[in-house]
CSV table of C-alpha atoms and ligand atoms in Angstrom, one decimal:
chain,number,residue,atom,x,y,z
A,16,UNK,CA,-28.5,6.5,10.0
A,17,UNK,CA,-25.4,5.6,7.9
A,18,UNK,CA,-25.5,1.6,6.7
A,19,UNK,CA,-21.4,0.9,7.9
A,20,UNK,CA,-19.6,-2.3,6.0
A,21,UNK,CA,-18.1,-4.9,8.6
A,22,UNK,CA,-14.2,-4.9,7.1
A,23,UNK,CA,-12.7,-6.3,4.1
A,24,UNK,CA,-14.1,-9.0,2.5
A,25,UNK,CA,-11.9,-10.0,-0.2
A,26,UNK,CA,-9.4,-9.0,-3.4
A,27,UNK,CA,-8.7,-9.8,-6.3
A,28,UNK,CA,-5.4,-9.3,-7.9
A,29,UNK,CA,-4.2,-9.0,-11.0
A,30,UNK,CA,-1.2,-11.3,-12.1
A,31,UNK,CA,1.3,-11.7,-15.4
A,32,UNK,CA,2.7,-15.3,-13.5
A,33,UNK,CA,-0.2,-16.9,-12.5
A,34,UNK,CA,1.8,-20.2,-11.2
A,35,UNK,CA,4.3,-18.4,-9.9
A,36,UNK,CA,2.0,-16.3,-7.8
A,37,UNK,CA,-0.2,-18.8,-6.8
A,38,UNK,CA,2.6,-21.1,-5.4
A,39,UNK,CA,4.0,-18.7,-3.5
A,40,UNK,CA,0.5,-17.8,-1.7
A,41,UNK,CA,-0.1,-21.2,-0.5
A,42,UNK,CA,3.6,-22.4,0.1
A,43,UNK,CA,4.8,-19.3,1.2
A,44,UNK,CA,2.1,-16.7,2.6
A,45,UNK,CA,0.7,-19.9,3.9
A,46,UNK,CA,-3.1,-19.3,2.4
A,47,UNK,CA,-4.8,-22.0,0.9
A,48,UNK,CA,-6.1,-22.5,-2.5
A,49,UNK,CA,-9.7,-23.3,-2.2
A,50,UNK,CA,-10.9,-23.3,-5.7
A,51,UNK,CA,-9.6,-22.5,-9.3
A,52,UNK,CA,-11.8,-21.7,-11.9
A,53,UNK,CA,-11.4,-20.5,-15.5
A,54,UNK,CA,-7.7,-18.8,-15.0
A,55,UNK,CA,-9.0,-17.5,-11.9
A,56,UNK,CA,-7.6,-19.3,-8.1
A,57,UNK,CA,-9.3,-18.1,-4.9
A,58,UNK,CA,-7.4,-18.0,-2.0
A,59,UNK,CA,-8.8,-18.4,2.1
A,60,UNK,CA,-7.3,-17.7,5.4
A,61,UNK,CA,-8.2,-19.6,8.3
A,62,UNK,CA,-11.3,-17.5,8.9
A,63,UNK,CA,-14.7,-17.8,7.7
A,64,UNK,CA,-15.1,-16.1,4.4
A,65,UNK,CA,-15.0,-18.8,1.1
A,66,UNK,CA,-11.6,-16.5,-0.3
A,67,UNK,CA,-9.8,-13.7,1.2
A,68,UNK,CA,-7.6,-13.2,-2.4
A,69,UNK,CA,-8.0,-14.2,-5.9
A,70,UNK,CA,-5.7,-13.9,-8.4
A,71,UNK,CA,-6.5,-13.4,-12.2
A,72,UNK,CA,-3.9,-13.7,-15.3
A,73,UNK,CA,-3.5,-10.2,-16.8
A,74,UNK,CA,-0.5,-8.5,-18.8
A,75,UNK,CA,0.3,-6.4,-15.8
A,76,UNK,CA,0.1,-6.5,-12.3
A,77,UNK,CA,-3.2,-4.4,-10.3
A,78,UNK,CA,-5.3,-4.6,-7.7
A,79,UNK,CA,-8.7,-5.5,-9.9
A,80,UNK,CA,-11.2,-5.0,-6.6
A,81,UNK,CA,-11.6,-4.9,-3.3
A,82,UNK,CA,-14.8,-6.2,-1.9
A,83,UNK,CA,-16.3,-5.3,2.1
A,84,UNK,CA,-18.1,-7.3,3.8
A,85,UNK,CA,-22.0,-6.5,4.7
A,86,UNK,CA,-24.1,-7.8,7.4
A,87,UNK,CA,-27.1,-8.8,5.4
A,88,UNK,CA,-29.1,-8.2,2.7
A,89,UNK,CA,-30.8,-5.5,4.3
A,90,UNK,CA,-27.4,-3.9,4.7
A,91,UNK,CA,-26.5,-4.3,1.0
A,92,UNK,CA,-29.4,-2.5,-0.7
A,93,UNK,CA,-28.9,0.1,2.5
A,94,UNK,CA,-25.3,0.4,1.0
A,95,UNK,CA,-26.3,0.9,-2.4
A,96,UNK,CA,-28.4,3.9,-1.7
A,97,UNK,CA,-25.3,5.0,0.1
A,98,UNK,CA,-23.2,4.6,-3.1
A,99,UNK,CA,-26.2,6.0,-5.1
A,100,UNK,CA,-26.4,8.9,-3.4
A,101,UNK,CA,-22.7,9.9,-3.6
A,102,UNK,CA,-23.0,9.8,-7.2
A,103,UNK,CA,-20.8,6.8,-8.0
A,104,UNK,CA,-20.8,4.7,-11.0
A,105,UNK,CA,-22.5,1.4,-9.9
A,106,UNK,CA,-24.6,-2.0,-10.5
A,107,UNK,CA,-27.6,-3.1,-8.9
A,108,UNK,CA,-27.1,-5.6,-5.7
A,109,UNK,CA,-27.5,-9.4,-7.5
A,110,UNK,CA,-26.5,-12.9,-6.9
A,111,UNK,CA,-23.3,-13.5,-7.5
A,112,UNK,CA,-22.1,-16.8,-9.8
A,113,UNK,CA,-18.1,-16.4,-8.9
A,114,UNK,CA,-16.7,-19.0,-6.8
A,115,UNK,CA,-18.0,-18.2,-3.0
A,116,UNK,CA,-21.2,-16.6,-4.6
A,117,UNK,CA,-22.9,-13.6,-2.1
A,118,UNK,CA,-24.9,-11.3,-3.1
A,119,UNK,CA,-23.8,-7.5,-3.3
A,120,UNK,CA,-22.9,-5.3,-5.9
A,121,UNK,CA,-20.0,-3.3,-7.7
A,122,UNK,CA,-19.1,0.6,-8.1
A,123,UNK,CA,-16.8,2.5,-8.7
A,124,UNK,CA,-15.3,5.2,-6.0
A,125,UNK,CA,-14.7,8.7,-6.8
A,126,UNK,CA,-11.1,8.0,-7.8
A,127,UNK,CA,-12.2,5.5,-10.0
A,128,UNK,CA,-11.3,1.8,-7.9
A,129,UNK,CA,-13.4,-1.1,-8.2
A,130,UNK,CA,-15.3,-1.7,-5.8
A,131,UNK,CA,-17.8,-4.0,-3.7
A,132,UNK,CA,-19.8,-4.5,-1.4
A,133,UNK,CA,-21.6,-8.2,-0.3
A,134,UNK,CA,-23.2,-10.4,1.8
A,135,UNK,CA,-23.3,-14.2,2.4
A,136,UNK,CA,-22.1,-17.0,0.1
A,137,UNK,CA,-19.9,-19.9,1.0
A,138,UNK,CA,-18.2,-20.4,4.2
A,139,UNK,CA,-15.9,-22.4,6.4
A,140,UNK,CA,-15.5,-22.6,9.8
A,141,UNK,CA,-13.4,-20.6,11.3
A,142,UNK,CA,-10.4,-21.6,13.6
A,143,UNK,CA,-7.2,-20.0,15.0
A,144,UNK,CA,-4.0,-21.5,13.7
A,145,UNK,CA,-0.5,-20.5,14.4
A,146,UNK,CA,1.3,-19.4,11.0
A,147,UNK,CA,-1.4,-19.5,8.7
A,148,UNK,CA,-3.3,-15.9,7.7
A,149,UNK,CA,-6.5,-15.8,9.1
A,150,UNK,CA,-8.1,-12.8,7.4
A,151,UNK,CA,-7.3,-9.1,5.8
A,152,UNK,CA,-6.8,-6.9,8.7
A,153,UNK,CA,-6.9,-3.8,6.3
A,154,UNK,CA,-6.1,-2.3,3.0
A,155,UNK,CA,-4.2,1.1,2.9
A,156,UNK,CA,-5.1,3.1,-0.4
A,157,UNK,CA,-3.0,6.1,-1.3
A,158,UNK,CA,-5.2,9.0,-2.5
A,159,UNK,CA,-4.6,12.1,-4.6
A,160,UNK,CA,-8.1,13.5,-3.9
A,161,UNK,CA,-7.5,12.9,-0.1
A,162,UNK,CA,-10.4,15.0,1.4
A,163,UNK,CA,-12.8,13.4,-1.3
A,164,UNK,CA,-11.9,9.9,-0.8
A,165,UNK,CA,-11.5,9.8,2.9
A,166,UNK,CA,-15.5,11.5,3.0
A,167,UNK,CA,-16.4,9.1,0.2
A,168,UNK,CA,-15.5,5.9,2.8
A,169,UNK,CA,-17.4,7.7,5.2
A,170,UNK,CA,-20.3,8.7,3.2
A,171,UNK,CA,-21.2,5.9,1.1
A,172,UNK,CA,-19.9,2.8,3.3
A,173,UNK,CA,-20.1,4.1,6.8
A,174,UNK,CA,-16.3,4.0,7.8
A,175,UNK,CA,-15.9,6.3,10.6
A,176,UNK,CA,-12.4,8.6,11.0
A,177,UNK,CA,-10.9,6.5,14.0
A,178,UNK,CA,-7.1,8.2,14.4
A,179,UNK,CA,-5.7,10.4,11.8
A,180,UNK,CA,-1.8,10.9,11.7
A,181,UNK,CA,0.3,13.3,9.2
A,182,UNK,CA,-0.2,11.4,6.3
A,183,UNK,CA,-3.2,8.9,6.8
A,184,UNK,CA,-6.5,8.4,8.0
A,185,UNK,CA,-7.9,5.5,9.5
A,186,UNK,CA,-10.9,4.2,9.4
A,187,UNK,CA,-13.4,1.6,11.2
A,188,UNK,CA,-16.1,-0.3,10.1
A,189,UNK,CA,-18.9,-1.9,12.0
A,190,UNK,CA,-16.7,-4.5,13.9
A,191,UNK,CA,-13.6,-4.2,16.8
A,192,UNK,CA,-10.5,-3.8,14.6
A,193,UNK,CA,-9.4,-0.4,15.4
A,194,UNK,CA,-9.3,0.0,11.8
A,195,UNK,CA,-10.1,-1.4,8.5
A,196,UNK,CA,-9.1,0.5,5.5
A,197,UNK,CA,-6.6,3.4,5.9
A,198,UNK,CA,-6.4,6.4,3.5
A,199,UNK,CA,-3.3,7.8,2.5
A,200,UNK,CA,-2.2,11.0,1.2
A,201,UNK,CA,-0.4,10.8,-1.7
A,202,UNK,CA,-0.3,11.7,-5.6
A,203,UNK,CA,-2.2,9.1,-7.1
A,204,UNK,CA,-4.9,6.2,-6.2
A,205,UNK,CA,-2.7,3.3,-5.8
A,206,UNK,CA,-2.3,0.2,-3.4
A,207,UNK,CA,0.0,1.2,-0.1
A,208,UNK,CA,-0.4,-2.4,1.1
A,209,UNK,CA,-2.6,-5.3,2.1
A,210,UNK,CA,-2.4,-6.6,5.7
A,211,UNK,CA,-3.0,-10.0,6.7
A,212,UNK,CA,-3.3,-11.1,9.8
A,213,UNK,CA,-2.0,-13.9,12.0
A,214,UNK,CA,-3.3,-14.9,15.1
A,215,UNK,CA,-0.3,-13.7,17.5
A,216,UNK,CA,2.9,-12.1,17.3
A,217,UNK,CA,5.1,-15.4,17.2
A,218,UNK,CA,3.2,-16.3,13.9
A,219,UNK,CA,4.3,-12.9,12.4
A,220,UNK,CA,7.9,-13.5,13.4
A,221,UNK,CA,7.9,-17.0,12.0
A,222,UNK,CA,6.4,-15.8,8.7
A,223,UNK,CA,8.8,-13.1,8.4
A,224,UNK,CA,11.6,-15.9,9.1
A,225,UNK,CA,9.8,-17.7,6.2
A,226,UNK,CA,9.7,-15.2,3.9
A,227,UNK,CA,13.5,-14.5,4.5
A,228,UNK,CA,13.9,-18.3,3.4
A,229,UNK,CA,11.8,-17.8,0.0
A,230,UNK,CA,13.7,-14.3,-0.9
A,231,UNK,CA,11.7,-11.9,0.5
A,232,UNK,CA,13.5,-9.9,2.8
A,233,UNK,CA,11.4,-7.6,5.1
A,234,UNK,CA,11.4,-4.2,4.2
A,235,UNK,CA,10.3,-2.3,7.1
A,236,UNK,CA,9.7,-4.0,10.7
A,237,UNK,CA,9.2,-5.9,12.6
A,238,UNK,CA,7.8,-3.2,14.8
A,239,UNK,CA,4.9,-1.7,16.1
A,240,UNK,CA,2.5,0.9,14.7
A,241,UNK,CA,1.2,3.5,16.6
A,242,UNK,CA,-2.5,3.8,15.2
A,243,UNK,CA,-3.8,0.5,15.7
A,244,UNK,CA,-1.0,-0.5,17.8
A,245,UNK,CA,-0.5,-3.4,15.6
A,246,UNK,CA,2.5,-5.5,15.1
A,247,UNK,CA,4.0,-5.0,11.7
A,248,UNK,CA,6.1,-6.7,9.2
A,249,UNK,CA,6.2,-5.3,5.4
A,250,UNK,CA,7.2,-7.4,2.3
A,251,UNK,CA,7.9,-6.8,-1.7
A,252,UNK,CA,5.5,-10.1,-2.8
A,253,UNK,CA,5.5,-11.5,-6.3
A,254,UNK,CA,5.9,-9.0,-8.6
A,255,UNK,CA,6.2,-6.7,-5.9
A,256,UNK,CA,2.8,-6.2,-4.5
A,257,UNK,CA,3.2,-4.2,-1.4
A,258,UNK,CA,2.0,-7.3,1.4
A,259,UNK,CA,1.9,-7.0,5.4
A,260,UNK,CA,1.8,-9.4,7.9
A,261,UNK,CA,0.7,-8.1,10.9
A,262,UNK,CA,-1.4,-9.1,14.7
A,263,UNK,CA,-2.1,-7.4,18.1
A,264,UNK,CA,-5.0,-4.9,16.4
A,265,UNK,CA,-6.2,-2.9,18.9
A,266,UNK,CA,-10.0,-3.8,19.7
A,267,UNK,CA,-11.9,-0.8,20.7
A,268,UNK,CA,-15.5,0.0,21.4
A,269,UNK,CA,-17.7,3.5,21.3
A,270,UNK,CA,-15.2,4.4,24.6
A,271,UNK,CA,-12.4,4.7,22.0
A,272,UNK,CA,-10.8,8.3,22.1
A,273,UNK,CA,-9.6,9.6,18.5
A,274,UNK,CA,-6.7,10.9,18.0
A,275,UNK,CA,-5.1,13.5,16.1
A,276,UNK,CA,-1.7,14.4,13.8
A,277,UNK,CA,-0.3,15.9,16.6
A,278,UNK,CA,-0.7,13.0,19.0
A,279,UNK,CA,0.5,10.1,16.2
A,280,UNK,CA,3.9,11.3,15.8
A,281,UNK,CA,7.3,9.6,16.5
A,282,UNK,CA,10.8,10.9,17.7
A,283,UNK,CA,13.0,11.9,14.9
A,284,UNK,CA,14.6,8.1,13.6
A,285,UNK,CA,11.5,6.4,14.6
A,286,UNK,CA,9.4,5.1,13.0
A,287,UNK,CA,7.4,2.5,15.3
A,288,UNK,CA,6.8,2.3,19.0
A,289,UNK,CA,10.1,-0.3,19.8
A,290,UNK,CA,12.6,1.7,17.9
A,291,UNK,CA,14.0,-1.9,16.6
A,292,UNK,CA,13.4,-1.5,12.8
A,293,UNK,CA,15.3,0.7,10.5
A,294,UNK,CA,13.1,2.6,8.7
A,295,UNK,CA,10.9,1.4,5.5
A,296,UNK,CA,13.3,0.7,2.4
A,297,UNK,CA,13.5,2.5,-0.5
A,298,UNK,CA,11.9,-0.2,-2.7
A,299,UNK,CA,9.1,-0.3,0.1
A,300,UNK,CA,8.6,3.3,-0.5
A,301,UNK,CA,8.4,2.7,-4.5
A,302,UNK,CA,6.6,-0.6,-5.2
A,303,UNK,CA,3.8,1.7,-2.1
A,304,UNK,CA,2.4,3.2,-5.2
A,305,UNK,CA,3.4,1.1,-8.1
A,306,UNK,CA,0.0,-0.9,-8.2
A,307,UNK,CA,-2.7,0.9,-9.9
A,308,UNK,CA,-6.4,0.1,-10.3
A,309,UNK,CA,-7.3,-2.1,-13.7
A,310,UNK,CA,-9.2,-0.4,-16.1
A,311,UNK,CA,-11.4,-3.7,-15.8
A,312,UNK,CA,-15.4,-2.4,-15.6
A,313,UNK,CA,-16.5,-2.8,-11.8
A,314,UNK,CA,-19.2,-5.6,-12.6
A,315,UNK,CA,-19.1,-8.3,-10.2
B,20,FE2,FE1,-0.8,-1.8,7.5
């Protein structure tokens, strides 16, 4: 039977203005810093893992890794014979020394993003609080080898194809979110976006309110997403990274009927379920594949 990750973990970022960055992730996105060390400063939600986003100095913006969350220990080395097997560039499972610790291991997917998987290390209690991110909802990776990267997810860390629309596929992991990481078909393997979530629909609105206050206008929402059924609000972050805020994702169970292209489609002009946002922006649709992975080595 396939080992399946429980969601996203973490991720790390790559950064040219570290201050800058960091300021605006805990005044503005409402994270808050837990720790800095070296260059490095680690970011949590109000949920229980030690980070949720770290940012590193670099001399151009990326996504550096994205790390999924395991069960246990059992789970990780299940996991790595997953990778293994598919043939990807990896590191054996270890302890890690990086602020939060775990244990898990790095690799690289077949479109060459650093990955991870791990398992314990540091945590905080978790609480639900108005306004304040709680944890990543998802990550949406745009593909160039679609078919190979979508059975990749499946194959190596247990995602299963929940709803699949025109240009994306989504997928669960081992936990309720309808789903966790979305693939999307595009020319190249580049960030579409990170979601965080907030606990309700009010907290998206007031952070989109905030955001308007800081400069950062919304470029597509707020509306509602078909797959998923999640509330939506897209923003151009510092130095443009491609950030969502987003709440209401469906919860489903084994009783949960997939759906296909044909099914997820919207009216001509739409492009949510209310009908109340214009469609994304242009600079939504150009910073949606402007972060690449860093060249970085995988090691954890
Ligand atoms: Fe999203």
């Amino acid at each position: 039977m396939t080992v399946r990750v429980n969601g996203v973990r973490s991720v790390a970022v790559d950064v040219c203005a570290l201050d800058t960055a960091g300021e605006f992730y805990s005044s503005v996105w409402n994270l808050d810093l837990v720790e800095a060390a070296g260059d490095a400063r680690y970011f949590r939600g109000t949920g229980p893992h030690h980070h949720v986003l770290s940012l590193h100095p670099a001399r151009r913006p990326a996504i550096r890794r994205i790390v999924f969350e395991a069960a246990d220990r059992d789970a990780v080395a299940a996991l790595y014979a997953q990778v293994r097997a598919s043939g990807a560039q990896t590191e054996a499972p270890h302890e890690w020394t990086a602020p939060g610790g775990g244990f898990g291991f790095g690799f690289k997917d077949p479109e060459g993003r650093n990955l991870a998987v791990a398992c314990g290390g540091a945590t905080h209690s978790s609480a639900s609080v108005p306004d304040r991110p709680h944890k990543i909802a998802h990550i949406n990776l745009n593909a160039g080898e679609y078919d190979k990267t979508a059975r990749f997810m499946s194959e190596a860390l247990g995602f299963r194809l929940i709803d699949e629309s025109a240009r994306a596929r989504f997928l669960h992991a081992d936990c309720a979110d309808h789903f966790s990481l979305a693939i999307v078909k595009a020319g190249n393997a580049t960030l579409n976006h990170i979601a965080f979530e907030m606990i309700d629909l009010d907290s998206v609105m007031r952070g989109a309110g905030r955001m308007r206050d800081a400069g950062y206008p919304i470029e597509w929402g707020i509306g509602r997403h078909g797959p998923g059924d999640n509330v939506f609000a897209y923003f151009a972050g510092p130095e443009e990274i491609p950030l969502e805020y987003t709440s209401e994702v469906l919860q489903i169970d084994d009783r949960y009927v997939p759906r296909g292209p044909d099914y997820w489609k919207f009216p001509p002009g739409r492009s949510d379920q209310w009908g109340v946002t214009n469609p994304p922006t242009a600079r939504l649709a150009r910073i949606q594949q402007l972060f690449r992975f860093t060249d970085d080595g995988f090691r954890t």
